[in-house]
Short mmCIF file of C-alpha atoms in Angstrom, two decimals:
data_model
loop_
_atom_site.label_atom_id
_atom_site.label_comp_id
_atom_site.label_asym_id
_atom_site.label_seq_id
_atom_site.Cartn_x
_atom_site.Cartn_y
_atom_site.Cartn_z
CA MET O 20 -32.51 18.75 -102.81
CA ASN O 21 -35.57 17.23 -100.83
CA GLN O 22 -35.95 13.49 -100.45
CA GLU O 23 -38.85 11.81 -98.43
CA VAL O 24 -37.93 9.50 -95.82
CA VAL O 25 -39.86 6.43 -95.90
CA PRO O 26 -39.91 4.38 -92.66
CA THR O 27 -38.77 0.90 -93.37
CA GLU O 28 -41.75 -0.77 -91.93
CA ALA O 29 -43.66 0.58 -94.42
CA ILE O 30 -41.41 -1.04 -97.41
CA PRO O 31 -42.08 -4.91 -97.89
CA ALA O 32 -38.77 -6.74 -96.85
CA GLU O 33 -38.30 -8.11 -100.30
CA ALA O 34 -37.89 -4.58 -101.62
CA LEU O 35 -35.11 -3.55 -98.91
CA PRO O 36 -31.34 -3.78 -99.77
CA ALA O 37 -29.63 -7.00 -98.24
CA GLU O 38 -28.06 -4.69 -95.61
CA ALA O 39 -31.44 -3.55 -94.34
CA ALA O 40 -32.76 -7.18 -94.44
CA ALA O 41 -29.95 -8.44 -92.47
CA THR O 42 -30.18 -5.64 -89.91
CA GLU O 43 -33.75 -6.59 -89.45
CA ALA O 44 -33.03 -10.10 -88.92
CA GLU O 45 -30.03 -9.18 -86.29
CA SER O 46 -32.41 -7.00 -84.25
CA ALA O 47 -33.84 -9.91 -82.28
CA ASP O 48 -30.17 -11.12 -81.72
CA ILE O 49 -29.12 -7.64 -80.65
CA GLU O 50 -32.02 -7.55 -78.00
CA ALA O 51 -30.93 -10.74 -76.68
CA ILE O 52 -27.15 -9.74 -76.23
CA LYS O 53 -28.44 -6.59 -74.56
CA HIS O 54 -30.15 -8.93 -72.26
CA VAL O 55 -26.95 -10.62 -71.29
CA VAL O 56 -25.20 -7.61 -70.78
CA ALA O 57 -27.94 -6.17 -68.35
CA THR O 58 -27.78 -9.47 -66.62
CA VAL O 59 -23.87 -9.18 -66.04
CA GLU O 60 -24.83 -5.74 -64.65
CA ARG O 61 -27.64 -7.03 -62.49
CA THR O 62 -25.65 -10.10 -61.20
CA GLN O 63 -22.54 -8.06 -60.49
CA ARG O 64 -24.53 -5.60 -58.33
CA ALA O 65 -26.44 -8.23 -56.56
CA LYS O 66 -22.95 -10.16 -56.15
CA ASP O 67 -24.91 -13.00 -57.54
CA ALA O 68 -22.01 -15.48 -58.57
CA GLU O 69 -24.53 -18.46 -59.83
CA GLY O 70 -26.46 -15.95 -61.90
CA PHE O 71 -23.38 -14.28 -63.34
CA LEU O 72 -21.81 -18.04 -64.00
CA ALA O 73 -25.06 -19.04 -65.95
CA LEU O 74 -24.23 -16.60 -68.55
CA PHE O 75 -20.98 -18.58 -69.66
CA HIS O 76 -20.35 -21.12 -72.33
CA PRO O 77 -18.61 -24.22 -70.62
CA ASP O 78 -15.56 -23.48 -72.72
CA ALA O 79 -15.17 -19.74 -71.91
CA LEU O 80 -12.05 -17.79 -71.83
CA TRP O 81 -12.16 -14.68 -69.51
CA THR O 82 -9.69 -12.00 -68.87
CA THR O 83 -10.23 -9.90 -65.75
CA ALA O 84 -9.66 -6.12 -65.98
CA HIS O 85 -6.41 -6.95 -63.70
CA GLY O 86 -5.16 -9.24 -65.98
CA LYS O 87 -5.86 -12.55 -64.60
CA VAL O 88 -6.56 -15.35 -67.25
CA LEU O 89 -9.40 -17.84 -66.64
CA LEU O 90 -9.75 -20.86 -69.05
CA GLY O 91 -13.01 -22.76 -68.87
CA LEU O 92 -15.91 -22.45 -66.81
CA ASP O 93 -14.61 -24.30 -63.94
CA ALA O 94 -11.62 -21.61 -63.43
CA ILE O 95 -14.33 -18.80 -64.18
CA ALA O 96 -16.61 -20.39 -61.46
CA ALA O 97 -13.87 -20.76 -58.81
CA PHE O 98 -12.66 -17.21 -59.11
CA THR O 99 -16.16 -15.68 -59.26
CA ARG O 100 -17.37 -17.70 -56.09
CA ALA O 101 -14.06 -16.74 -54.41
CA VAL O 102 -14.21 -13.01 -55.46
CA LEU O 103 -17.80 -11.63 -56.24
CA PRO O 104 -19.74 -12.47 -52.90
CA ASP O 105 -17.15 -10.40 -50.66
CA ALA O 106 -16.30 -7.68 -53.03
CA VAL O 107 -16.72 -4.36 -51.69
CA TRP O 108 -17.41 -1.10 -53.48
CA ASP O 109 -18.87 1.92 -52.45
CA GLY O 110 -21.03 2.66 -55.54
CA ASP O 111 -22.88 1.14 -58.51
CA VAL O 112 -21.49 -0.11 -61.73
CA THR O 113 -23.42 -0.14 -65.18
CA TYR O 114 -22.91 -1.79 -68.32
CA GLU O 115 -24.07 -0.52 -71.78
CA VAL O 116 -23.58 -2.12 -75.06
CA ALA O 117 -21.49 0.32 -77.12
CA HIS O 118 -21.38 -1.58 -80.39
CA THR O 119 -22.14 -5.17 -81.72
CA ARG O 120 -20.47 -6.69 -84.63
CA PHE O 121 -21.57 -10.04 -86.05
CA LEU O 122 -18.69 -12.08 -87.03
CA ARG O 123 -21.01 -14.86 -88.23
CA PRO O 124 -24.64 -15.24 -87.61
CA ASP O 125 -23.92 -16.87 -84.39
CA VAL O 126 -20.96 -15.23 -83.12
CA ALA O 127 -21.04 -11.43 -82.25
CA ALA O 128 -18.19 -9.17 -80.72
CA VAL O 129 -19.52 -7.10 -78.23
CA LYS O 130 -17.90 -3.85 -77.10
CA VAL O 131 -19.22 -2.48 -73.53
CA ARG O 132 -18.98 0.46 -71.66
CA GLN O 133 -18.67 -0.39 -67.87
CA VAL O 134 -18.59 2.44 -65.35
CA TYR O 135 -17.94 2.31 -61.56
CA HIS O 136 -20.00 5.17 -60.22
CA SER O 137 -18.65 6.21 -56.53
CA ALA O 138 -18.20 8.86 -54.23
CA GLU O 139 -14.47 9.52 -55.30
CA GLY O 140 -15.54 9.86 -58.79
CA ASP O 141 -16.23 7.54 -61.81
CA THR O 142 -13.96 4.63 -63.31
CA GLU O 143 -14.35 3.03 -66.39
CA GLY O 144 -13.96 -0.38 -68.07
CA THR O 145 -14.14 -1.10 -71.89
CA PRO O 146 -14.94 -4.97 -71.91
CA LEU O 147 -14.93 -7.05 -75.09
CA TYR O 148 -17.24 -9.93 -75.32
CA VAL O 149 -17.21 -12.65 -77.87
CA MET O 150 -20.87 -14.20 -77.48
CA THR O 151 -22.10 -17.34 -79.09
CA ARG O 152 -25.61 -18.21 -79.88
CA GLN O 153 -26.47 -21.64 -78.95
CA ASP O 154 -28.74 -24.10 -80.52
CA ASP O 155 -31.56 -23.14 -78.40
CA GLY O 156 -31.31 -19.73 -79.18
CA ARG O 157 -29.57 -18.28 -76.03
CA TRP O 158 -26.57 -16.21 -76.24
CA LEU O 159 -23.72 -16.92 -73.93
CA LEU O 160 -20.39 -15.28 -73.03
CA HIS O 161 -17.72 -17.36 -74.94
CA VAL O 162 -14.81 -14.84 -74.34
CA GLY O 163 -14.13 -11.76 -72.37
CA GLN O 164 -11.49 -9.31 -72.00
CA ASN O 165 -11.89 -6.57 -69.83
CA THR O 166 -9.68 -3.56 -69.63
CA GLU O 167 -9.40 -0.70 -67.20
CA VAL O 168 -9.55 2.91 -68.70
CA ARG O 169 -6.88 5.05 -67.20
CA SER O 170 -7.15 8.60 -67.46
CA GLY O 171 -4.18 10.76 -68.43
#
């Protein structure tokens, strides 16, 4: 059975199913979330503690890949300022949004694929970020749990 596929931009929004309309409404938010994750990557590579910290909600909860729990922006800032500028690695790190689930229109769970590329081989992390959209439209990191992926 052959069916013609019609691009959704050719269909008036009121004729689309509710799921399609919601997806269109979320697309700008998804792009903003991807931008935050790209900024995490950029600031990590640049060892830019202040740029990284600007991405956090004041009440954030952050758990590092090694299990250190940081409660609130002050604790996250103290840890980041002490560790990030002097961090030593011999390769690059990349961050890619793997999946986004909107829990509410202003709250998103974001699964990230994090890869450290080095001469010894790649290692992977799998952070989960809970991000919240602020009244001004910015998305901020509100909760983060990073987990190292171990092979074997």
